[in-house]
Short mmCIF file of C-alpha atoms in Angstrom, two decimals:
data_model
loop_
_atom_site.label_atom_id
_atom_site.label_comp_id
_atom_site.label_asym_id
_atom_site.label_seq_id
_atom_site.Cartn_x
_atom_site.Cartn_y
_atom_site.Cartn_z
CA UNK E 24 0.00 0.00 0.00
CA UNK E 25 0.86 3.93 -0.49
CA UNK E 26 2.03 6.05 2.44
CA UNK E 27 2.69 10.01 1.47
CA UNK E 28 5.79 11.45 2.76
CA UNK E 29 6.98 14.10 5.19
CA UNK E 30 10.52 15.36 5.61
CA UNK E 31 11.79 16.62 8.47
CA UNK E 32 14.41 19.00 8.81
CA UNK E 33 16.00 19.45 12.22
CA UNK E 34 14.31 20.40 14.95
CA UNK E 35 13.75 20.97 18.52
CA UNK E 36 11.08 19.82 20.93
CA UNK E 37 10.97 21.13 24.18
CA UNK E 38 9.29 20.67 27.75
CA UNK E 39 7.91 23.74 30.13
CA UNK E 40 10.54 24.03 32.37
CA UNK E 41 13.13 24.21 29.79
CA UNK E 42 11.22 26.59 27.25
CA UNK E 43 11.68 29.35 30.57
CA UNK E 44 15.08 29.00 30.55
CA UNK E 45 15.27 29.91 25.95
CA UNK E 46 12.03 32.07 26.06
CA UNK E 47 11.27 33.37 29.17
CA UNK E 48 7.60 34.98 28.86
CA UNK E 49 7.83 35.37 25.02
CA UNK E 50 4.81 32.79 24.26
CA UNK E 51 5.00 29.84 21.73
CA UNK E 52 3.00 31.37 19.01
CA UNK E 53 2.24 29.21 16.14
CA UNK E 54 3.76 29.80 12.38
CA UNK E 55 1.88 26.94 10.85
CA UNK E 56 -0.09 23.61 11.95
CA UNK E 57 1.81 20.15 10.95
CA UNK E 58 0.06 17.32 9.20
CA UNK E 59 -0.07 15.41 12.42
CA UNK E 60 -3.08 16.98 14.66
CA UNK E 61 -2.70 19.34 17.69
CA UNK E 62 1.01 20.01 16.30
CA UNK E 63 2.69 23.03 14.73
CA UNK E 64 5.58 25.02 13.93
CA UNK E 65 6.10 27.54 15.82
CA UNK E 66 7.57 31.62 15.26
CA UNK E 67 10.41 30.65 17.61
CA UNK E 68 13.63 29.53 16.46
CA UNK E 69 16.46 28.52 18.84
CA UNK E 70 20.58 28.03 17.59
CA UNK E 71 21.88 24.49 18.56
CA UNK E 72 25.87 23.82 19.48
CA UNK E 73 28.00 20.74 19.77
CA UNK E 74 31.20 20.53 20.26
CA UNK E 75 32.50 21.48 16.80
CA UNK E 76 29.97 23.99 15.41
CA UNK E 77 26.24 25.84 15.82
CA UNK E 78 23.31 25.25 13.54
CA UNK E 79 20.91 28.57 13.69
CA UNK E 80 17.28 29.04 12.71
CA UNK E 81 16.22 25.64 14.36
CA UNK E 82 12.66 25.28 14.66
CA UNK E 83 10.77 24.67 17.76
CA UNK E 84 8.22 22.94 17.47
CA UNK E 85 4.55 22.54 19.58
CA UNK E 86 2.94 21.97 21.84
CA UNK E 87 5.46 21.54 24.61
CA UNK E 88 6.37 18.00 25.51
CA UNK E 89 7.02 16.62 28.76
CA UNK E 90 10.91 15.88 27.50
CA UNK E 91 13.54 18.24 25.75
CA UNK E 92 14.35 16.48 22.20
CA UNK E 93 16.45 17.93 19.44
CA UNK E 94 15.46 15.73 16.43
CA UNK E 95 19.03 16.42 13.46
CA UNK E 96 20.53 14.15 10.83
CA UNK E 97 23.51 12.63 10.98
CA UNK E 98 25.03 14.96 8.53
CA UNK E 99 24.05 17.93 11.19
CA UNK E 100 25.75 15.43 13.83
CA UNK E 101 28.97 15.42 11.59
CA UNK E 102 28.96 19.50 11.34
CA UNK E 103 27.88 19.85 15.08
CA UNK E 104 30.10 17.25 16.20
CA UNK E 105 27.21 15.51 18.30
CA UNK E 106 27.03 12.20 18.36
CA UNK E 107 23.67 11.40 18.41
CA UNK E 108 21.57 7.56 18.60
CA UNK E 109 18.88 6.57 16.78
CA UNK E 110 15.75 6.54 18.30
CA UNK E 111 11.81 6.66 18.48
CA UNK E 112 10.87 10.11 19.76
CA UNK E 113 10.47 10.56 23.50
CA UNK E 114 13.53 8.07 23.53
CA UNK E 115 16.72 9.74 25.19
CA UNK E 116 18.69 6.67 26.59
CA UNK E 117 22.09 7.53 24.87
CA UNK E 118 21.07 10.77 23.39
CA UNK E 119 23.97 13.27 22.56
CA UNK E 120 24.97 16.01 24.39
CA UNK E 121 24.28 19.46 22.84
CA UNK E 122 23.52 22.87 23.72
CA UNK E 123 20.05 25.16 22.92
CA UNK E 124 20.35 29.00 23.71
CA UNK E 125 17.36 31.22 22.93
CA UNK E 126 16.29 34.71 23.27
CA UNK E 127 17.15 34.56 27.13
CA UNK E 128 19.08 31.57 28.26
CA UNK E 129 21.25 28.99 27.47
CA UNK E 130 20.93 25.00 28.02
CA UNK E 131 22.44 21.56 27.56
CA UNK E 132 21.05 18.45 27.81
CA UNK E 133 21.34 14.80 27.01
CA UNK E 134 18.82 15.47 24.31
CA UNK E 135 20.22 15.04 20.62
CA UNK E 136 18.76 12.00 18.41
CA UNK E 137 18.56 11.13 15.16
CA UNK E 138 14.73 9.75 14.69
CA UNK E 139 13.86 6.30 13.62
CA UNK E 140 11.81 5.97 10.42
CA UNK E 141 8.17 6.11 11.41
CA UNK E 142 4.75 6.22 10.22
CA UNK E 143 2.19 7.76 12.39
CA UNK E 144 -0.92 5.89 12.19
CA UNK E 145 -3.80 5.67 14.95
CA UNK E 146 -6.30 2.89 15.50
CA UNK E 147 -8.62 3.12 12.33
CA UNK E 148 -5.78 3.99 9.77
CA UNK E 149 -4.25 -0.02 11.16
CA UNK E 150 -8.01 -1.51 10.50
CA UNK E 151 -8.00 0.20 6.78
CA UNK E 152 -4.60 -0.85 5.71
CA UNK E 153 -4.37 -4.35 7.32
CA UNK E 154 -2.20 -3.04 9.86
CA UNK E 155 -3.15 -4.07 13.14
CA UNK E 156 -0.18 -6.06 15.15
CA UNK E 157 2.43 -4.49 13.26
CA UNK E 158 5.19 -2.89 14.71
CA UNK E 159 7.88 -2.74 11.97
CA UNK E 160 7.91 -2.43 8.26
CA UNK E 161 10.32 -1.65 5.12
CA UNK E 162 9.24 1.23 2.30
CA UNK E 163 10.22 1.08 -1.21
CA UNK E 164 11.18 3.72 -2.99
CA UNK E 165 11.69 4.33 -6.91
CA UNK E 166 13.15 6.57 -8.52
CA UNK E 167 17.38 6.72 -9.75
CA UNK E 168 18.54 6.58 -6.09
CA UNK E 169 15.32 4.50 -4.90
CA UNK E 170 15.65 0.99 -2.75
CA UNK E 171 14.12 0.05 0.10
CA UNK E 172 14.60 1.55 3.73
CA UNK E 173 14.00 -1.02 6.26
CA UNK E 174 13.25 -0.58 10.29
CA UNK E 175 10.47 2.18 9.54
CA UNK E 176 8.70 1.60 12.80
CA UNK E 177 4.99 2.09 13.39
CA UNK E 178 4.46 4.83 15.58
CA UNK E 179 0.56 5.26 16.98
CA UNK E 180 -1.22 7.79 18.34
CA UNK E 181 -4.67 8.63 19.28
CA UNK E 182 -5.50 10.63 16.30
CA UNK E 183 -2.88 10.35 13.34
CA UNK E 184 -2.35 11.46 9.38
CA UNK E 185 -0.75 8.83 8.11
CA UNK E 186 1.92 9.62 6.67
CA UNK E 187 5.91 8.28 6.69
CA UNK E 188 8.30 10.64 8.11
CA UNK E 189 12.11 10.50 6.52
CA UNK E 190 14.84 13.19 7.70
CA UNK E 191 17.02 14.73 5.56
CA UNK E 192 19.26 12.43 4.81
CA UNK E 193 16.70 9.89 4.05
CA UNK E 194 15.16 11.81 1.99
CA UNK E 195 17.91 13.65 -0.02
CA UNK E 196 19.63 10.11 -0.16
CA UNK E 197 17.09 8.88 -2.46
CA UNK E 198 15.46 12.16 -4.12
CA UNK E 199 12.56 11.87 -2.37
CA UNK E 200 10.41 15.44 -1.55
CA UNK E 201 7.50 16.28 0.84
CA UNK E 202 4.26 14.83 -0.53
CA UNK E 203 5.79 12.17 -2.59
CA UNK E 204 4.03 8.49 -2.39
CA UNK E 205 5.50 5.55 -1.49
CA UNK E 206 5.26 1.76 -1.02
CA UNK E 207 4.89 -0.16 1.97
CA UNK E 208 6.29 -3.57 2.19
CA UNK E 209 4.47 -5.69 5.19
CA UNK W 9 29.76 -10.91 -2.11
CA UNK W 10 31.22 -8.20 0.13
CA UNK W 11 32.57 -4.95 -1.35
CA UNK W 12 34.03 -2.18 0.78
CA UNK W 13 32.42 1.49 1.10
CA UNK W 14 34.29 4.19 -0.08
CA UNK W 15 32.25 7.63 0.88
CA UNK W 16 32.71 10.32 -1.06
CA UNK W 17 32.47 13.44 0.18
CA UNK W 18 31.49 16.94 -2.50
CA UNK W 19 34.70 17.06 -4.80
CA UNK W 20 35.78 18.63 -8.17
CA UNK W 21 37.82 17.52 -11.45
CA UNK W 22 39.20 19.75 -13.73
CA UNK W 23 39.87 19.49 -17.59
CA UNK W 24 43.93 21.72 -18.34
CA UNK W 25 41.98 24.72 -19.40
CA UNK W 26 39.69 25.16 -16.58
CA UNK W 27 42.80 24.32 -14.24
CA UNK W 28 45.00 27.07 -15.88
CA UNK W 29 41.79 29.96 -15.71
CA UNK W 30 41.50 28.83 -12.02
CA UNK W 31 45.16 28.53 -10.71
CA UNK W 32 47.56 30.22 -13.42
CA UNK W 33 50.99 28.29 -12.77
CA UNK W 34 50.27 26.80 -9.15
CA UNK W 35 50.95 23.30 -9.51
CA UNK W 36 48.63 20.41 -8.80
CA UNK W 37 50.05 18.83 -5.94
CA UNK W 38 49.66 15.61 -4.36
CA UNK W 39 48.47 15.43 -0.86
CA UNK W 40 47.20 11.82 -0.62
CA UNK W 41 46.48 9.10 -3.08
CA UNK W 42 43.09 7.40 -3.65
CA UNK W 43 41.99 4.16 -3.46
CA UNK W 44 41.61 3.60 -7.11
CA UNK W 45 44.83 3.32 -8.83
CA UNK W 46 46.89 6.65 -10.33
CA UNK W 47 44.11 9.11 -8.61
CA UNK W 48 45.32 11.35 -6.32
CA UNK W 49 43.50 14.16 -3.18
CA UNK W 50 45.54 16.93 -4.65
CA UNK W 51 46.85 20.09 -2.03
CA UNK W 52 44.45 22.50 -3.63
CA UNK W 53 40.94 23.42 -3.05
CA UNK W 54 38.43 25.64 -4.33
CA UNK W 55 35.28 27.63 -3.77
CA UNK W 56 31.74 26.46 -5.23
CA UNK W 57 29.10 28.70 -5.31
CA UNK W 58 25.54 28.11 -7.13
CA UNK W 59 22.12 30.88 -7.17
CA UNK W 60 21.90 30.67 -3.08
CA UNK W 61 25.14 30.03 -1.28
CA UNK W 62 28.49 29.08 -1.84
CA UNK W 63 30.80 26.10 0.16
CA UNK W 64 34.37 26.33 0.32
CA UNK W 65 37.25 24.41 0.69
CA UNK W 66 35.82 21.85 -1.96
CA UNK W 67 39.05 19.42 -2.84
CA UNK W 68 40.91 19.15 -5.98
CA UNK W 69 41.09 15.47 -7.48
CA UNK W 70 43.69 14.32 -9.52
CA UNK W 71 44.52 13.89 -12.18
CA UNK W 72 43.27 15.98 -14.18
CA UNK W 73 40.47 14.83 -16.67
CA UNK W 74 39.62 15.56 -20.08
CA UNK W 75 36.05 17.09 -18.65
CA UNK W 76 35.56 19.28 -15.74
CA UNK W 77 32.89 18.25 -13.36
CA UNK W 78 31.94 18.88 -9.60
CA UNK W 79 30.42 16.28 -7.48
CA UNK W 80 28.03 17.31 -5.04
CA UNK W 81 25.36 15.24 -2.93
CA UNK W 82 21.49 16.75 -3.07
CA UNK W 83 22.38 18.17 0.70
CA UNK W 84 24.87 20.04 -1.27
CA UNK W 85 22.70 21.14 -4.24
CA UNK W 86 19.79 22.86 -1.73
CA UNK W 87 22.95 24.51 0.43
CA UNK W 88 24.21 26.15 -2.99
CA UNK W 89 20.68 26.44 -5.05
CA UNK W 90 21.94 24.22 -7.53
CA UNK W 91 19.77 21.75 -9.88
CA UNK W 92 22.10 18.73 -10.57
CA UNK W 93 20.78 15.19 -12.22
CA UNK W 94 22.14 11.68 -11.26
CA UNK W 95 24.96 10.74 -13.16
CA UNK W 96 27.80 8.47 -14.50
CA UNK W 97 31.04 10.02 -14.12
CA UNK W 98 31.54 12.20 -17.35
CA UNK W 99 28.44 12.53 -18.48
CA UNK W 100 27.49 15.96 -18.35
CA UNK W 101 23.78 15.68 -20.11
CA UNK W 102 22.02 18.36 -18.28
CA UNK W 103 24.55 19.00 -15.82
CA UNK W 104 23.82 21.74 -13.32
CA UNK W 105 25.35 25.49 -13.40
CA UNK W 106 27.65 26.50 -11.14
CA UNK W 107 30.77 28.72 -10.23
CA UNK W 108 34.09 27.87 -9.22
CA UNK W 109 36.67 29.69 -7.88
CA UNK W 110 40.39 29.69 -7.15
CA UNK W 111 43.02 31.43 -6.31
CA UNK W 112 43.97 32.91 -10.08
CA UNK W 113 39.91 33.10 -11.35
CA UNK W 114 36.40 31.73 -11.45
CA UNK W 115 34.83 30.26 -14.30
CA UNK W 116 30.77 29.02 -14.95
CA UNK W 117 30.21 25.51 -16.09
CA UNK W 118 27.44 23.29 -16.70
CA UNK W 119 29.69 20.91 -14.32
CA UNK W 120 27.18 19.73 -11.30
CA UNK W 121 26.26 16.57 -10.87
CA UNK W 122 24.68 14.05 -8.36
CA UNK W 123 27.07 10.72 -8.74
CA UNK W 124 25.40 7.85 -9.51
CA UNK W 125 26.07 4.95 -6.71
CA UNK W 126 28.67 2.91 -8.40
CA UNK W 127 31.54 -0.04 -7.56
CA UNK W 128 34.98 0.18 -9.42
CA UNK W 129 35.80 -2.76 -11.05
CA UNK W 130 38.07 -4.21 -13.76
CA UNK W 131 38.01 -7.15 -15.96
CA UNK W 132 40.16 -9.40 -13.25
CA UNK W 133 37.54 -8.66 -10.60
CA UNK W 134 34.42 -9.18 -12.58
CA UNK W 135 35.55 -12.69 -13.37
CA UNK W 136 37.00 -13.22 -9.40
CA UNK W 137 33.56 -11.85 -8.57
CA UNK W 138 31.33 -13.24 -11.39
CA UNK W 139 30.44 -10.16 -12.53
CA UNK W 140 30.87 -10.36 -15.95
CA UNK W 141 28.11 -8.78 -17.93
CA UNK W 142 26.82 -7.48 -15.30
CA UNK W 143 25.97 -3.76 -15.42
CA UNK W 144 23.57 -2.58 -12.28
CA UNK W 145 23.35 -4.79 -9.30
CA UNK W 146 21.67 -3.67 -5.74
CA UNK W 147 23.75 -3.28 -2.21
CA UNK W 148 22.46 -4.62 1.09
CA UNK W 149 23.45 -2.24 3.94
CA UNK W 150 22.33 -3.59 7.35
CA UNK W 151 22.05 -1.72 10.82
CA UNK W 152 19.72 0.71 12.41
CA UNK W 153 19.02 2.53 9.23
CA UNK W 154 19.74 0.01 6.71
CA UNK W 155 18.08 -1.17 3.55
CA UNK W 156 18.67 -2.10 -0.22
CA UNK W 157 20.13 0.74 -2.44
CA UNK W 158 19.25 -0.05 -6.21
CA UNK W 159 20.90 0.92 -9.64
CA UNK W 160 24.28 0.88 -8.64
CA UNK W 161 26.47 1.01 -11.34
CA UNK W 162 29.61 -1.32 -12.54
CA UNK W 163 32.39 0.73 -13.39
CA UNK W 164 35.03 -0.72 -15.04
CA UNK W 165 38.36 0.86 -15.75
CA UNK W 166 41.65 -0.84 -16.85
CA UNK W 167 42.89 -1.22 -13.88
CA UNK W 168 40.56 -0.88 -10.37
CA UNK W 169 40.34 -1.43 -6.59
CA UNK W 170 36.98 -3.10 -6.05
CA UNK W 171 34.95 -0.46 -3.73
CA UNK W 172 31.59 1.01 -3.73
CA UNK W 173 31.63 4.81 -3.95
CA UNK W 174 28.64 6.63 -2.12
CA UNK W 175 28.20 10.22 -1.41
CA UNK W 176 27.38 11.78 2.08
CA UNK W 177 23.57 11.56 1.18
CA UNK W 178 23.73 7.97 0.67
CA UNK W 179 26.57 7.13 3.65
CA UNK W 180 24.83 9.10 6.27
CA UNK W 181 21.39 8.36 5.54
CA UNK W 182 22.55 4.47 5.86
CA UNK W 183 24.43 5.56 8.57
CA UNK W 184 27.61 4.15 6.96
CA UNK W 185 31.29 5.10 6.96
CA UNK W 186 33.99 4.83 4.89
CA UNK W 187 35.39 1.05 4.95
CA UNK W 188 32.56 -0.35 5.58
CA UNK W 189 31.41 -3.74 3.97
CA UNK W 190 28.47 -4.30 2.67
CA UNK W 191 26.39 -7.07 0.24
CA UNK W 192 26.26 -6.82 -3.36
CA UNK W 193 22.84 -8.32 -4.40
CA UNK W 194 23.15 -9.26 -8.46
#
């Protein structure tokens, strides 16, 4: 079956406490809302540091979470000089050490990963495409560069677009865009 | 069969003319061969620069070649604002604009290109390898992020060291690094 795709480019998740200590009372106004519902990109941009080099113009993203998460490539991990793991979202055992300074403050945290594949999918969208009890799938891609990407990890929610989400380097790897369809291999 | 990774990262050949416009009489020193036989990381470097940005420090292969070419990943070509296709090594068919720079002058060629995944080979290791007649095969690249990249390309020169060249795109999205082994699938 099809899945459309979403690329994500770097960016930064982060919990109350933390957003204080970047933003102080500046509030977390949205720019845009995300194909997944209740998220969005926010006006608020943050400029992240490892131990070789900064990245500006990061995105926050929202709502807040209850965990600080800054989601990169592994070609931002090379230029950074962060050596992030890679794991499903919310997932910091391991994560790389990097630093987040904002408008008004400065942290670092244990907080850098580089995301699994996933496709978000909620209750009904595993009924319609067969997918109930499935954890784990691969994606084929066409194309010049295409092939298949294996480990692309079901990732559930209450409400979900469904939708498989590549970063960067997943995506520029094979030539794929934002709102290109691929094929799901079960 | 096994064949070792060879990642390579944005680089740039140069036909005499293009060399003389960019570096007058500076000669094209060695700093460290290559892999493949009588190819060389040369001491110089230049700047790149397409309709958006520009990246410096880009390395100087030799020898020089009868055809001069740059060799950037996708990453690369949205940094720069540059429109390259996927390519063999010299073919140029629709190549993408771009400036480059040295010490002496800068010239504009129709030079970019995306590299198409290929393995070096020559006629003693297609028939080690029984690979003879074989043109495309697929590579399987295991780990976290792993999968099957398709249309890789034979390349077969007189004389080779059997490796499969990949750019950044491809080795960080795979999460692999240079010597590496991987699985060619025929």
């Amino acid at each position: 079956m099809k899945v459309v795709v979403g690329v994500s480019n770097r960016h930064v998740h982060l919990n109350n406490d933390d957003y204080k200590l970047l933003f102080g009372d500046i509030p977390l106004t949205k720019r845009n809302d995300l194909t997944q519902p209740n998220t969005f990109a926010s006006e608020l941009t943050v400029t992240i540091t490892g131990s070789k080099r900064s990245i500006e113009n990061v995105r926050v993203l929202g709502p807040n979470r209850s965990y600080t998460q800054v989601e990169i490539s592994r070609t931002d991990a090379y230029t950074l000089g962060v050596n992030p793991p890679v794991r499903n979202s919310g997932d910091l055992d391991g994560a790389g050490e990097i630093t987040i300074t904002g408008p008004v403050g400065s942290i670092t945290r244990n907080a850098a990963i580089i995301a699994s594949r996933h496709i978000h999918v909620d209750k009904s969208i595993r009924r319609e495409h067969n997918l109930e009890g499935v954890d784990i799938v691969s994606v084929k891609i066409g194309g010049e560069k295409g092939g298949i990407i294996d480990n692309v990890y079901l990732k559930e929610t209450e409400e979900a677009y469904f939708e498989l989400h590549l970063d960067t380097d997943d995506a520029n790897a094979h030539l794929i865009n934002q709102g290109d369809e691929v094929e799901i291999i079960i």
